C-alpha cells in the first residue's frame, strides 16, 4: 500500500491506526511525536512532511519519498530506509542507530549531530551531505559515494569505508581510529 502525505491528500487518505497519529494544520502536515513505531510506510510519499521528533523506530520506509522532509530529532533507529529518497531532508539531531540506509539518496541532507551508529549506508549516494559532528561509529559505508560531504568533527571510529568514494569531502577533526579503508 502506498501513502501520500502531501498537504492536499493528508487528511483524506489515512485509515486507522495511522489516522490517530496524524494532525493537519492550515499550511503543513505534521506527524505527531507519538507516531507509530514499526509502521509500514513502504513507498510512502512524505515529501516536505513535518516529522520533527517523530518516533519511527523500526519503521519500513523503503522506497519512500522523504525529500525535503523535516526529521529533526526524530528517532529512526532500526528503520528500513532502503532505496529511500532523502534529498535535502533535515535530520539534524536525529537518531538512526542500526538503520538500513542502503542505496538511499541523501543528497544535500543535513545529518549534523545525528546518531548514526552502526547504520548501513552501503552503496548510498551522499552528495553535499552535512555529517558534521555526527556519530558514525561502526557504520557500513562500503561502496558509498560521498562527494563534497562535510564530515568535520564526525566520529568514524570502527566504520567500514572500503571501496567508498570520498571526493572533495572535508574531514577536519574527524575521528578515524579503527576505520577500515581497504
Tab-separated table of C-alpha atoms in Angstrom, residues 50-111:
chain	number	residue	atom	x	y	z
A	50	UNK	CA	6.999	17.758	9.111
A	51	UNK	CA	8.162	14.768	11.152
A	52	UNK	CA	10.126	16.581	13.846
A	53	UNK	CA	10.790	14.346	16.888
A	54	UNK	CA	8.663	11.552	15.375
A	55	UNK	CA	9.136	8.057	16.797
A	56	UNK	CA	9.708	5.955	13.696
A	57	UNK	CA	11.790	3.224	15.318
A	58	UNK	CA	11.763	0.105	13.165
A	59	UNK	CA	9.512	1.713	10.541
A	60	UNK	CA	9.667	0.394	6.988
A	61	UNK	CA	10.350	3.458	4.849
A	62	UNK	CA	11.948	1.548	1.998
A	63	UNK	CA	11.448	3.298	-1.347
A	64	UNK	CA	9.781	6.217	0.485
A	65	UNK	CA	9.924	9.776	-0.871
A	66	UNK	CA	11.267	11.875	2.015
A	67	UNK	CA	12.930	14.690	0.087
A	68	UNK	CA	12.739	17.987	1.936
A	69	UNK	CA	11.145	16.326	4.974
A	70	UNK	CA	11.837	17.751	8.429
A	71	UNK	CA	13.007	14.854	10.611
A	72	UNK	CA	14.952	16.875	13.172
A	73	UNK	CA	15.417	14.923	16.413
A	74	UNK	CA	13.323	12.053	15.023
A	75	UNK	CA	14.045	8.502	16.187
A	76	UNK	CA	14.560	6.236	13.179
A	77	UNK	CA	16.648	3.617	14.979
A	78	UNK	CA	16.355	0.273	13.218
A	79	UNK	CA	14.243	1.806	10.446
A	80	UNK	CA	14.481	0.497	6.899
A	81	UNK	CA	15.325	3.352	4.517
A	82	UNK	CA	16.452	1.084	1.696
A	83	UNK	CA	16.450	2.997	-1.595
A	84	UNK	CA	14.594	5.937	0.021
A	85	UNK	CA	14.871	9.474	-1.366
A	86	UNK	CA	16.118	11.731	1.439
A	87	UNK	CA	17.446	14.593	-0.690
A	88	UNK	CA	17.521	17.875	1.251
A	89	UNK	CA	15.909	16.212	4.278
A	90	UNK	CA	16.570	17.866	7.647
A	91	UNK	CA	17.811	15.139	10.003
A	92	UNK	CA	19.965	17.164	12.400
A	93	UNK	CA	19.983	15.552	15.817
A	94	UNK	CA	18.077	12.519	14.508
A	95	UNK	CA	18.771	9.027	15.813
A	96	UNK	CA	19.310	6.371	13.121
A	97	UNK	CA	21.225	3.715	15.079
A	98	UNK	CA	21.257	0.435	13.169
A	99	UNK	CA	19.066	1.826	10.382
A	100	UNK	CA	19.240	0.361	6.873
A	101	UNK	CA	20.061	3.218	4.501
A	102	UNK	CA	21.460	1.067	1.701
A	103	UNK	CA	21.182	2.553	-1.786
A	104	UNK	CA	19.341	5.586	-0.400
A	105	UNK	CA	19.863	9.029	-1.892
A	106	UNK	CA	20.878	11.564	0.782
A	107	UNK	CA	21.985	14.490	-1.445
A	108	UNK	CA	22.190	17.797	0.462
A	109	UNK	CA	20.619	16.214	3.557
A	110	UNK	CA	21.525	17.726	6.932
A	111	UNK	CA	22.637	14.956	9.291
